[in-house]
Amino acid sequence: MPFLDTLKDNPRVFVRFNDDGPGHRAISPSVLREMFTALSTSLDRKRQISDAGFVQVSKYFSSKEEPENKIL
């Protein structure tokens, strides 16, 4: 993904590659609630982001193992 390649060294950029169903579909309300809950309940920002299903772009590109929620 070229647009991510240009941002791979930016520590403030995160991506989410969960499978939300076939095609380009909206994220279901229940998944959105889970994401917002994760983002609002912990005092640890990194944990919030991780628990919400996001991976830091730099880790996405540098990881020898694929993140568990990475779908291509």
Short mmCIF file of N, CA and C in Angstrom, two decimals:
data_model
loop_
_atom_site.label_atom_id
_atom_site.label_comp_id
_atom_site.label_asym_id
_atom_site.label_seq_id
_atom_site.Cartn_x
_atom_site.Cartn_y
_atom_site.Cartn_z
N MET A 1 0.83 -1.16 0.00
CA MET A 1 0.00 0.00 0.00
C MET A 1 0.89 1.24 0.00
N PRO A 2 1.02 1.88 -1.14
CA PRO A 2 1.94 3.01 -1.26
C PRO A 2 1.68 4.15 -0.28
N PHE A 3 0.44 4.47 -0.02
CA PHE A 3 0.17 5.59 0.89
C PHE A 3 0.64 5.28 2.30
N LEU A 4 0.59 4.01 2.71
CA LEU A 4 1.10 3.65 4.03
C LEU A 4 2.62 3.62 4.04
N ASP A 5 3.22 3.25 2.93
CA ASP A 5 4.67 3.19 2.85
C ASP A 5 5.26 4.57 3.10
N THR A 6 4.62 5.62 2.62
CA THR A 6 5.14 6.97 2.84
C THR A 6 4.98 7.42 4.29
N LEU A 7 4.09 6.79 5.04
CA LEU A 7 3.83 7.17 6.44
C LEU A 7 4.42 6.18 7.44
N LYS A 8 5.17 5.19 6.97
CA LYS A 8 5.59 4.11 7.84
C LYS A 8 6.50 4.52 8.99
N ASP A 9 7.14 5.67 8.90
CA ASP A 9 8.01 6.11 9.98
C ASP A 9 7.33 7.10 10.93
N ASN A 10 6.07 7.37 10.70
CA ASN A 10 5.33 8.30 11.55
C ASN A 10 4.74 7.53 12.75
N PRO A 11 5.19 7.82 13.97
CA PRO A 11 4.72 7.07 15.14
C PRO A 11 3.28 7.38 15.53
N ARG A 12 2.66 8.37 14.89
CA ARG A 12 1.29 8.74 15.25
C ARG A 12 0.25 8.14 14.31
N VAL A 13 0.67 7.30 13.36
CA VAL A 13 -0.26 6.74 12.39
C VAL A 13 -0.51 5.27 12.74
N PHE A 14 -1.79 4.92 12.86
CA PHE A 14 -2.19 3.55 13.18
C PHE A 14 -3.18 3.07 12.12
N VAL A 15 -3.22 1.76 11.90
CA VAL A 15 -4.14 1.18 10.92
C VAL A 15 -4.91 0.03 11.56
N ARG A 16 -6.01 -0.27 10.97
CA ARG A 16 -6.85 -1.39 11.42
C ARG A 16 -7.22 -2.21 10.20
N PHE A 17 -6.94 -3.51 10.23
CA PHE A 17 -7.20 -4.38 9.09
C PHE A 17 -8.09 -5.56 9.48
N ASN A 18 -9.07 -5.32 10.30
CA ASN A 18 -9.97 -6.40 10.69
C ASN A 18 -10.94 -6.72 9.56
N ASP A 19 -11.38 -7.94 9.52
CA ASP A 19 -12.35 -8.37 8.51
C ASP A 19 -13.75 -8.04 9.02
N ASP A 20 -14.37 -7.05 8.39
CA ASP A 20 -15.72 -6.63 8.79
C ASP A 20 -16.78 -7.16 7.83
N GLY A 21 -16.42 -8.16 7.05
CA GLY A 21 -17.36 -8.75 6.09
C GLY A 21 -16.90 -8.49 4.67
N PRO A 22 -17.58 -9.11 3.73
CA PRO A 22 -17.17 -8.99 2.33
C PRO A 22 -17.37 -7.57 1.79
N GLY A 23 -16.44 -7.14 0.95
CA GLY A 23 -16.57 -5.83 0.30
C GLY A 23 -16.27 -4.69 1.25
N HIS A 24 -16.59 -3.51 0.80
CA HIS A 24 -16.38 -2.30 1.61
C HIS A 24 -17.67 -2.04 2.38
N ARG A 25 -17.68 -2.48 3.61
CA ARG A 25 -18.88 -2.34 4.45
C ARG A 25 -18.57 -1.45 5.63
N ALA A 26 -19.60 -0.87 6.13
CA ALA A 26 -19.46 -0.08 7.36
C ALA A 26 -19.16 -1.00 8.53
N ILE A 27 -18.43 -0.49 9.49
CA ILE A 27 -18.16 -1.27 10.70
C ILE A 27 -19.45 -1.35 11.49
N SER A 28 -19.77 -2.54 11.95
CA SER A 28 -21.04 -2.74 12.65
C SER A 28 -21.09 -1.92 13.94
N PRO A 29 -22.29 -1.54 14.36
CA PRO A 29 -22.42 -0.76 15.61
C PRO A 29 -21.81 -1.47 16.82
N SER A 30 -21.93 -2.79 16.89
CA SER A 30 -21.38 -3.50 18.05
C SER A 30 -19.85 -3.44 18.06
N VAL A 31 -19.22 -3.53 16.88
CA VAL A 31 -17.76 -3.43 16.81
C VAL A 31 -17.33 -2.00 17.13
N LEU A 32 -18.06 -1.02 16.63
CA LEU A 32 -17.74 0.38 16.95
C LEU A 32 -17.81 0.62 18.46
N ARG A 33 -18.84 0.06 19.11
CA ARG A 33 -18.96 0.20 20.57
C ARG A 33 -17.75 -0.41 21.27
N GLU A 34 -17.32 -1.59 20.81
CA GLU A 34 -16.15 -2.23 21.40
C GLU A 34 -14.90 -1.36 21.22
N MET A 35 -14.76 -0.79 20.02
CA MET A 35 -13.61 0.07 19.75
C MET A 35 -13.63 1.30 20.64
N PHE A 36 -14.77 1.97 20.73
CA PHE A 36 -14.88 3.18 21.55
C PHE A 36 -14.70 2.87 23.03
N THR A 37 -15.19 1.73 23.46
CA THR A 37 -15.00 1.32 24.86
C THR A 37 -13.52 1.12 25.14
N ALA A 38 -12.85 0.42 24.23
CA ALA A 38 -11.40 0.19 24.41
C ALA A 38 -10.64 1.51 24.42
N LEU A 39 -11.03 2.44 23.57
CA LEU A 39 -10.33 3.72 23.48
C LEU A 39 -10.61 4.64 24.67
N SER A 40 -11.66 4.35 25.42
CA SER A 40 -12.03 5.28 26.50
C SER A 40 -11.87 4.72 27.90
N THR A 41 -11.51 3.45 28.07
CA THR A 41 -11.52 2.88 29.42
C THR A 41 -10.16 2.79 30.10
N SER A 42 -9.09 2.66 29.36
CA SER A 42 -7.78 2.51 29.97
C SER A 42 -7.08 3.86 30.06
N LEU A 43 -6.18 3.98 31.02
CA LEU A 43 -5.38 5.19 31.13
C LEU A 43 -4.12 5.10 30.27
N ASP A 44 -3.83 3.92 29.76
CA ASP A 44 -2.64 3.68 28.94
C ASP A 44 -3.03 3.83 27.46
N ARG A 45 -2.59 4.91 26.83
CA ARG A 45 -2.99 5.21 25.46
C ARG A 45 -2.59 4.11 24.48
N LYS A 46 -1.38 3.55 24.62
CA LYS A 46 -0.96 2.49 23.71
C LYS A 46 -1.85 1.26 23.85
N ARG A 47 -2.21 0.96 25.08
CA ARG A 47 -3.10 -0.19 25.31
C ARG A 47 -4.49 0.07 24.72
N GLN A 48 -4.98 1.29 24.88
CA GLN A 48 -6.28 1.64 24.32
C GLN A 48 -6.29 1.39 22.81
N ILE A 49 -5.29 1.88 22.14
CA ILE A 49 -5.21 1.77 20.69
C ILE A 49 -5.10 0.31 20.27
N SER A 50 -4.26 -0.44 20.96
CA SER A 50 -4.10 -1.86 20.65
C SER A 50 -5.39 -2.64 20.92
N ASP A 51 -6.02 -2.38 22.05
CA ASP A 51 -7.27 -3.08 22.39
C ASP A 51 -8.39 -2.76 21.41
N ALA A 52 -8.32 -1.60 20.77
CA ALA A 52 -9.34 -1.21 19.79
C ALA A 52 -9.07 -1.84 18.42
N GLY A 53 -7.95 -2.57 18.29
CA GLY A 53 -7.67 -3.28 17.05
C GLY A 53 -6.75 -2.57 16.08
N PHE A 54 -6.05 -1.55 16.55
CA PHE A 54 -5.16 -0.80 15.67
C PHE A 54 -3.71 -1.22 15.87
N VAL A 55 -2.93 -1.14 14.79
CA VAL A 55 -1.52 -1.47 14.79
C VAL A 55 -0.76 -0.24 14.30
N GLN A 56 0.32 0.09 14.98
CA GLN A 56 1.13 1.22 14.54
C GLN A 56 1.74 0.89 13.18
N VAL A 57 1.66 1.81 12.24
CA VAL A 57 2.13 1.56 10.87
C VAL A 57 3.58 1.12 10.86
N SER A 58 4.42 1.73 11.66
CA SER A 58 5.84 1.36 11.67
C SER A 58 6.02 -0.09 12.11
N LYS A 59 5.21 -0.57 13.04
CA LYS A 59 5.29 -1.97 13.47
C LYS A 59 4.70 -2.89 12.42
N TYR A 60 3.70 -2.42 11.74
CA TYR A 60 3.07 -3.19 10.65
C TYR A 60 4.10 -3.50 9.58
N PHE A 61 4.94 -2.54 9.23
CA PHE A 61 5.94 -2.73 8.18
C PHE A 61 7.19 -3.44 8.68
N SER A 62 7.52 -3.30 9.95
CA SER A 62 8.77 -3.87 10.44
C SER A 62 8.60 -5.26 11.04
N SER A 63 7.39 -5.67 11.29
CA SER A 63 7.15 -6.95 11.94
C SER A 63 7.45 -8.11 11.00
N LYS A 64 8.25 -9.06 11.50
CA LYS A 64 8.50 -10.28 10.71
C LYS A 64 7.29 -11.19 10.78
N GLU A 65 6.59 -11.11 11.90
CA GLU A 65 5.35 -11.85 12.03
C GLU A 65 4.21 -10.90 11.74
N GLU A 66 3.21 -11.40 11.05
CA GLU A 66 2.07 -10.55 10.74
C GLU A 66 1.22 -10.37 11.99
N PRO A 67 0.77 -9.13 12.24
CA PRO A 67 -0.14 -8.92 13.38
C PRO A 67 -1.37 -9.80 13.23
N GLU A 68 -1.94 -10.24 14.33
CA GLU A 68 -3.07 -11.17 14.25
C GLU A 68 -4.28 -10.59 13.55
N ASN A 69 -4.42 -9.28 13.53
CA ASN A 69 -5.59 -8.70 12.89
C ASN A 69 -5.28 -8.12 11.51
N LYS A 70 -4.10 -8.46 10.97
CA LYS A 70 -3.71 -7.96 9.65
C LYS A 70 -4.37 -8.81 8.57
N ILE A 71 -5.14 -8.19 7.72
CA ILE A 71 -5.81 -8.89 6.63
C ILE A 71 -5.51 -8.16 5.34
N LEU A 72 -5.00 -8.87 4.37
CA LEU A 72 -4.71 -8.27 3.06
C LEU A 72 -5.42 -9.06 1.98
#
